Amino acid sequence: MANSVAERHSGGGGEADPVRGKPQGTAPAVLSVLDLAVVGSGLTATDALRTTARLARTAERRGYHRMWVAEHHSMPGVASSSPAVILSHLAALTERIRLGSGGVMLPNHAPLVIAEQFGTLQALAPGRIDLGLGRAPGTDPATAAALRRGRADGADEFPQQLAELVRFLDDDFPADHPYSRIHAVPGPVQGTVPGGTQSPARPPVWLLGSSGFSAELAGRLGLPFAFAHHFSAENTLPALDLYRRVFRPSEVLSEPYALIGVSALAAEDERQAHRQVLTGALSMVRLRTGRPGLVPTPEEAETHPYSPVERQIVDGWLANVVYGTPDAVREGLNELAKRTGADELMITANAHSPEARLRSYELIADAYGLPNAA
């Protein structure tokens, strides 16, 4: 079953290569954007999603290759619970940048539903949609149980769910399969009926992970792989090594293609950058100690009475964030790209201030000489 997924994965959108991008400016790897629609203290989900929309336009204007949004649930400080809904909005606001999920947590959903959602997105923005898939719940166990309506933990069934999803995307279940007469629409079936002109192309599938499971599966299937370095840095090199070691060429890729998520923020001076990233660190402290909430203000983060345990969490978190002046961030990203051999760096700037986050992407683009379409 696993090999059949790779053999039938045709990519999508009419592009010669819907997976690989080309390094921009002086960047050592392709630069892209990951957004969680973070909600800061004193702000609303509407504010957060408007910032996500502004970020999509900024990323397109400044030459970033793609922008993904992540699926999270039951987290007050994250408004990205419905990636497909957000992506449909971003697709209407942009023209060129690739858009996708980073990712959709497949065990939370029926594969047919995901095939329909991303088939719809592909119809709305042909050739610009990526389908990134993860096997974690993107939330706590109780919320995962509510999402899955009493079904058992779907993580163990991820390879089978993936194979079923790809069958729906390609509309090629065997004739004797129970789902052979079920079609994901929009999809390839529309090109096979009388008068049909629907393109059979569909979004390329990526596997996401923070450990070795998805790394190995992506490698064996010959699929592109995205690793969550921004919250699992200690596993980055082992996972990427495993992915490359077991990689089998497929119709999608002749050689491995690895993307890593990187937490990075640039500001005019180091103190400004530190004030902003500290808000994300305190937010992580609260999440890891069972008190998730909105992203705090810089003032709140600076005056918080950190316990020794909380300080340890903060120090560990900040150790894996690339922040500072634009030149310092460029050097940090260059070092990370060299150390990991990543083909693509997907930057996420989780901080309280929408303006600081947007400004950071502008400064990083300037540091690498990315074009400014304005």
mmCIF file of C-alpha atoms in Angstrom, residues 72-296:
data_model
loop_
_atom_site.group_PDB
_atom_site.id
_atom_site.type_symbol
_atom_site.label_atom_id
_atom_site.label_comp_id
_atom_site.label_asym_id
_atom_site.label_seq_id
_atom_site.Cartn_x
_atom_site.Cartn_y
_atom_site.Cartn_z
ATOM 1 C CA HIS A 72 -4.444 23.765 16.304
ATOM 2 C CA HIS A 73 -7.429 23.285 18.592
ATOM 3 C CA SER A 74 -8.610 24.479 22.013
ATOM 4 C CA MET A 75 -5.774 27.016 22.304
ATOM 5 C CA PRO A 76 -6.977 30.565 23.081
ATOM 6 C CA GLY A 77 -3.812 32.096 21.645
ATOM 7 C CA VAL A 78 -4.042 30.358 18.255
ATOM 8 C CA ALA A 79 -6.851 31.098 15.770
ATOM 9 C CA SER A 80 -5.838 28.606 13.070
ATOM 10 C CA SER A 81 -8.237 25.770 13.876
ATOM 11 C CA SER A 82 -9.569 25.595 10.288
ATOM 12 C CA PRO A 83 -6.710 25.763 7.757
ATOM 13 C CA ALA A 84 -8.912 25.172 4.704
ATOM 14 C CA VAL A 85 -11.173 28.101 5.613
ATOM 15 C CA ILE A 86 -8.204 30.420 6.153
ATOM 16 C CA LEU A 87 -6.518 29.282 2.941
ATOM 17 C CA SER A 88 -9.614 30.026 0.870
ATOM 18 C CA HIS A 89 -9.473 33.610 2.157
ATOM 19 C CA LEU A 90 -5.744 33.930 1.498
ATOM 20 C CA ALA A 91 -6.171 32.535 -2.008
ATOM 21 C CA ALA A 92 -8.623 35.345 -2.804
ATOM 22 C CA LEU A 93 -6.130 37.951 -1.600
ATOM 23 C CA THR A 94 -3.042 36.703 -3.455
ATOM 24 C CA GLU A 95 -2.059 35.753 -6.985
ATOM 25 C CA ARG A 96 1.279 33.947 -7.059
ATOM 26 C CA ILE A 97 2.488 32.639 -3.699
ATOM 27 C CA ARG A 98 1.932 28.969 -2.913
ATOM 28 C CA LEU A 99 -0.485 28.381 -0.038
ATOM 29 C CA GLY A 100 -0.912 25.300 2.086
ATOM 30 C CA SER A 101 -1.437 23.519 5.359
ATOM 31 C CA GLY A 102 1.399 23.120 7.780
ATOM 32 C CA GLY A 103 -0.423 21.024 8.437
ATOM 33 C CA VAL A 104 -3.803 19.368 8.439
ATOM 34 C CA MET A 105 -3.851 16.743 11.194
ATOM 35 C CA LEU A 106 -5.191 13.821 9.179
ATOM 36 C CA PRO A 107 -6.342 11.610 12.109
ATOM 37 C CA ASN A 108 -8.779 14.397 13.097
ATOM 38 C CA HIS A 109 -10.652 14.164 9.784
ATOM 39 C CA ALA A 110 -12.167 11.740 7.326
ATOM 40 C CA PRO A 111 -9.834 11.460 4.306
ATOM 41 C CA LEU A 112 -12.736 12.169 1.930
ATOM 42 C CA VAL A 113 -13.411 15.496 3.672
ATOM 43 C CA ILE A 114 -9.779 16.576 3.267
ATOM 44 C CA ALA A 115 -9.800 15.537 -0.400
ATOM 45 C CA GLU A 116 -12.925 17.632 -0.978
ATOM 46 C CA GLN A 117 -11.590 20.651 0.895
ATOM 47 C CA PHE A 118 -8.260 20.725 -0.894
ATOM 48 C CA GLY A 119 -9.841 19.878 -4.226
ATOM 49 C CA THR A 120 -11.952 22.983 -3.698
ATOM 50 C CA LEU A 121 -8.882 25.052 -2.829
ATOM 51 C CA GLN A 122 -7.105 23.755 -5.924
ATOM 52 C CA ALA A 123 -10.097 24.864 -8.014
ATOM 53 C CA LEU A 124 -10.001 28.305 -6.386
ATOM 54 C CA ALA A 125 -6.238 28.749 -6.789
ATOM 55 C CA PRO A 126 -4.997 26.316 -9.460
ATOM 56 C CA GLY A 127 -1.362 25.337 -9.084
ATOM 57 C CA ARG A 128 -0.837 27.152 -5.776
ATOM 58 C CA ILE A 129 -2.056 24.715 -3.117
ATOM 59 C CA ASP A 130 0.046 22.378 -0.935
ATOM 60 C CA LEU A 131 -1.461 19.680 1.275
ATOM 61 C CA GLY A 132 0.785 19.207 4.294
ATOM 62 C CA LEU A 133 -0.318 16.372 6.576
ATOM 63 C CA GLY A 134 0.519 15.528 10.171
ATOM 64 C CA ARG A 135 -0.463 12.630 12.409
ATOM 65 C CA ALA A 136 -0.491 14.447 15.777
ATOM 66 C CA PRO A 137 -3.807 15.810 17.089
ATOM 67 C CA GLY A 138 -2.646 19.414 17.283
ATOM 68 C CA THR A 139 -4.194 19.618 20.742
ATOM 69 C CA ASP A 140 -4.645 17.788 24.048
ATOM 70 C CA PRO A 141 -6.046 14.210 24.311
ATOM 71 C CA ALA A 142 -9.502 15.300 25.493
ATOM 72 C CA THR A 143 -9.941 17.701 22.583
ATOM 73 C CA ALA A 144 -8.630 15.063 20.183
ATOM 74 C CA ALA A 145 -11.300 12.661 21.462
ATOM 75 C CA ALA A 146 -13.970 15.306 20.860
ATOM 76 C CA LEU A 147 -12.694 15.887 17.327
ATOM 77 C CA ARG A 148 -12.625 12.187 16.525
ATOM 78 C CA ARG A 149 -16.050 11.392 18.007
ATOM 79 C CA GLY A 150 -14.892 8.441 20.076
ATOM 80 C CA ARG A 151 -12.714 6.857 17.400
ATOM 81 C CA ALA A 152 -9.468 5.311 18.585
ATOM 82 C CA ASP A 153 -6.226 7.238 18.331
ATOM 83 C CA GLY A 154 -5.728 7.589 14.579
ATOM 84 C CA ALA A 155 -1.963 8.080 14.706
ATOM 85 C CA ASP A 156 -1.319 4.347 14.328
ATOM 86 C CA GLU A 157 -3.584 4.254 11.282
ATOM 87 C CA PHE A 158 -1.893 7.214 9.610
ATOM 88 C CA PRO A 159 -0.293 5.241 6.713
ATOM 89 C CA GLN A 160 -3.666 3.693 5.845
ATOM 90 C CA GLN A 161 -5.440 7.052 6.126
ATOM 91 C CA LEU A 162 -2.813 8.607 3.894
ATOM 92 C CA ALA A 163 -3.228 5.903 1.255
ATOM 93 C CA GLU A 164 -7.018 6.369 1.329
ATOM 94 C CA LEU A 165 -6.700 10.150 1.007
ATOM 95 C CA VAL A 166 -4.394 9.846 -2.010
ATOM 96 C CA ARG A 167 -6.864 7.402 -3.621
ATOM 97 C CA PHE A 168 -9.603 10.004 -3.211
ATOM 98 C CA LEU A 169 -7.355 12.772 -4.575
ATOM 99 C CA ASP A 170 -6.481 10.667 -7.632
ATOM 100 C CA ASP A 171 -9.939 9.092 -7.940
ATOM 101 C CA ASP A 172 -8.453 5.653 -8.598
ATOM 102 C CA PHE A 173 -9.801 3.134 -6.101
ATOM 103 C CA PRO A 174 -9.759 -0.387 -7.571
ATOM 104 C CA ALA A 175 -13.065 -1.491 -9.081
ATOM 105 C CA ASP A 176 -13.661 -3.997 -6.280
ATOM 106 C CA HIS A 177 -13.045 -1.463 -3.490
ATOM 107 C CA PRO A 178 -16.073 -0.342 -1.413
ATOM 108 C CA TYR A 179 -15.229 3.289 -2.267
ATOM 109 C CA SER A 180 -14.788 2.781 -6.023
ATOM 110 C CA ARG A 181 -18.024 4.648 -6.785
ATOM 111 C CA ILE A 182 -17.290 7.518 -4.387
ATOM 112 C CA HIS A 183 -15.634 10.603 -5.831
ATOM 113 C CA ALA A 184 -14.031 13.639 -4.200
ATOM 114 C CA VAL A 185 -15.456 16.684 -5.945
ATOM 115 C CA PRO A 186 -13.931 18.946 -7.154
ATOM 116 C CA GLY A 187 -11.568 16.330 -8.501
ATOM 117 C CA PRO A 188 -10.428 14.193 -11.435
ATOM 118 C CA VAL A 189 -13.826 12.525 -11.935
ATOM 119 C CA GLN A 190 -15.119 15.750 -13.453
ATOM 120 C CA GLY A 191 -12.747 15.270 -16.342
ATOM 121 C CA THR A 192 -14.004 11.755 -17.084
ATOM 122 C CA VAL A 193 -17.752 12.371 -17.411
ATOM 123 C CA PRO A 194 -19.361 13.425 -20.724
ATOM 124 C CA GLY A 195 -18.418 17.015 -21.443
ATOM 125 C CA GLY A 196 -16.008 17.119 -18.538
ATOM 126 C CA THR A 197 -12.896 19.306 -18.748
ATOM 127 C CA GLN A 198 -11.679 19.197 -15.136
ATOM 128 C CA SER A 199 -7.917 18.903 -14.867
ATOM 129 C CA PRO A 200 -6.777 15.709 -13.099
ATOM 130 C CA ALA A 201 -3.973 17.619 -11.359
ATOM 131 C CA ARG A 202 -4.226 18.017 -7.600
ATOM 132 C CA PRO A 203 -2.237 19.487 -4.690
ATOM 133 C CA PRO A 204 1.099 17.849 -3.861
ATOM 134 C CA VAL A 205 1.143 15.967 -0.564
ATOM 135 C CA TRP A 206 3.779 16.718 2.069
ATOM 136 C CA LEU A 207 4.365 14.794 5.276
ATOM 137 C CA LEU A 208 5.046 16.790 8.450
ATOM 138 C CA GLY A 209 6.647 15.557 11.623
ATOM 139 C CA SER A 210 8.579 16.232 14.821
ATOM 140 C CA SER A 211 10.063 12.744 15.208
ATOM 141 C CA GLY A 212 11.244 9.856 13.071
ATOM 142 C CA PHE A 213 7.881 8.269 12.163
ATOM 143 C CA SER A 214 6.811 10.684 9.420
ATOM 144 C CA ALA A 215 10.426 11.178 8.350
ATOM 145 C CA GLU A 216 10.753 7.480 7.567
ATOM 146 C CA LEU A 217 7.323 7.257 5.936
ATOM 147 C CA ALA A 218 8.004 10.304 3.740
ATOM 148 C CA GLY A 219 11.350 8.870 2.688
ATOM 149 C CA ARG A 220 9.976 5.452 1.804
ATOM 150 C CA LEU A 221 7.124 7.029 -0.195
ATOM 151 C CA GLY A 222 9.396 9.503 -1.965
ATOM 152 C CA LEU A 223 7.421 12.495 -0.675
ATOM 153 C CA PRO A 224 8.667 15.918 0.451
ATOM 154 C CA PHE A 225 9.170 16.196 4.204
ATOM 155 C CA ALA A 226 8.687 19.141 6.575
ATOM 156 C CA PHE A 227 10.196 18.952 10.067
ATOM 157 C CA ALA A 228 9.087 21.062 13.042
ATOM 158 C CA HIS A 229 12.525 22.288 14.114
ATOM 159 C CA HIS A 230 10.919 25.246 15.893
ATOM 160 C CA PHE A 231 9.576 23.028 18.687
ATOM 161 C CA SER A 232 11.571 19.807 18.359
ATOM 162 C CA ALA A 233 15.089 21.004 17.605
ATOM 163 C CA GLU A 234 16.796 18.065 19.323
ATOM 164 C CA ASN A 235 15.208 15.686 16.806
ATOM 165 C CA THR A 236 15.959 17.692 13.667
ATOM 166 C CA LEU A 237 19.220 16.124 12.554
ATOM 167 C CA PRO A 238 18.244 12.505 13.377
ATOM 168 C CA ALA A 239 14.914 12.885 11.549
ATOM 169 C CA LEU A 240 16.446 14.496 8.463
ATOM 170 C CA ASP A 241 19.191 11.868 8.376
ATOM 171 C CA LEU A 242 16.580 9.105 8.556
ATOM 172 C CA TYR A 243 14.489 10.708 5.813
ATOM 173 C CA ARG A 244 17.452 10.979 3.460
ATOM 174 C CA ARG A 245 18.782 7.522 4.320
ATOM 175 C CA VAL A 246 15.560 5.653 3.517
ATOM 176 C CA PHE A 247 14.468 7.880 0.631
ATOM 177 C CA ARG A 248 13.210 6.101 -2.469
ATOM 178 C CA PRO A 249 12.833 8.075 -5.716
ATOM 179 C CA SER A 250 9.226 8.439 -6.867
ATOM 180 C CA GLU A 251 7.220 10.220 -9.534
ATOM 181 C CA VAL A 252 7.175 13.194 -7.173
ATOM 182 C CA LEU A 253 10.863 13.480 -6.313
ATOM 183 C CA SER A 254 14.043 12.014 -7.734
ATOM 184 C CA GLU A 255 15.910 12.999 -4.551
ATOM 185 C CA PRO A 256 14.935 14.101 -1.031
ATOM 186 C CA TYR A 257 13.466 17.537 -0.391
ATOM 187 C CA ALA A 258 13.463 18.661 3.239
ATOM 188 C CA LEU A 259 11.855 21.762 4.717
ATOM 189 C CA ILE A 260 12.276 22.813 8.341
ATOM 190 C CA GLY A 261 10.116 25.175 10.371
ATOM 191 C CA VAL A 262 12.207 27.859 12.082
ATOM 192 C CA SER A 263 11.178 30.332 14.756
ATOM 193 C CA ALA A 264 12.848 33.619 13.794
ATOM 194 C CA LEU A 265 12.266 37.311 14.394
ATOM 195 C CA ALA A 266 14.260 40.332 13.284
ATOM 196 C CA ALA A 267 14.023 43.874 14.623
ATOM 197 C CA GLU A 268 15.993 47.090 14.291
ATOM 198 C CA ASP A 269 17.967 46.239 17.436
ATOM 199 C CA GLU A 270 18.513 43.157 19.580
ATOM 200 C CA ARG A 271 16.573 44.452 22.590
ATOM 201 C CA GLN A 272 13.411 44.957 20.522
ATOM 202 C CA ALA A 273 13.750 41.475 19.093
ATOM 203 C CA HIS A 274 14.265 39.948 22.541
ATOM 204 C CA ARG A 275 11.199 41.725 23.968
ATOM 205 C CA GLN A 276 9.037 40.261 21.223
ATOM 206 C CA VAL A 277 10.319 36.686 21.297
ATOM 207 C CA LEU A 278 10.021 36.648 25.083
ATOM 208 C CA THR A 279 6.247 36.978 24.667
ATOM 209 C CA GLY A 280 6.239 33.749 22.678
ATOM 210 C CA ALA A 281 8.429 32.086 25.299
ATOM 211 C CA LEU A 282 6.046 32.968 28.138
ATOM 212 C CA SER A 283 3.146 31.758 26.020
ATOM 213 C CA MET A 284 4.967 28.427 25.651
ATOM 214 C CA VAL A 285 5.583 28.270 29.402
ATOM 215 C CA ARG A 286 1.863 28.575 30.034
ATOM 216 C CA LEU A 287 1.028 25.986 27.395
ATOM 217 C CA ARG A 288 3.501 23.440 28.765
ATOM 218 C CA THR A 289 2.321 23.945 32.340
ATOM 219 C CA GLY A 290 -1.333 23.428 31.448
ATOM 220 C CA ARG A 291 -2.366 27.099 31.402
ATOM 221 C CA PRO A 292 -2.751 28.014 27.716
ATOM 222 C CA GLY A 293 -3.872 31.572 27.040
ATOM 223 C CA LEU A 294 -3.412 34.572 24.796
ATOM 224 C CA VAL A 295 0.106 35.657 23.847
ATOM 225 C CA PRO A 296 1.181 38.139 26.551
#
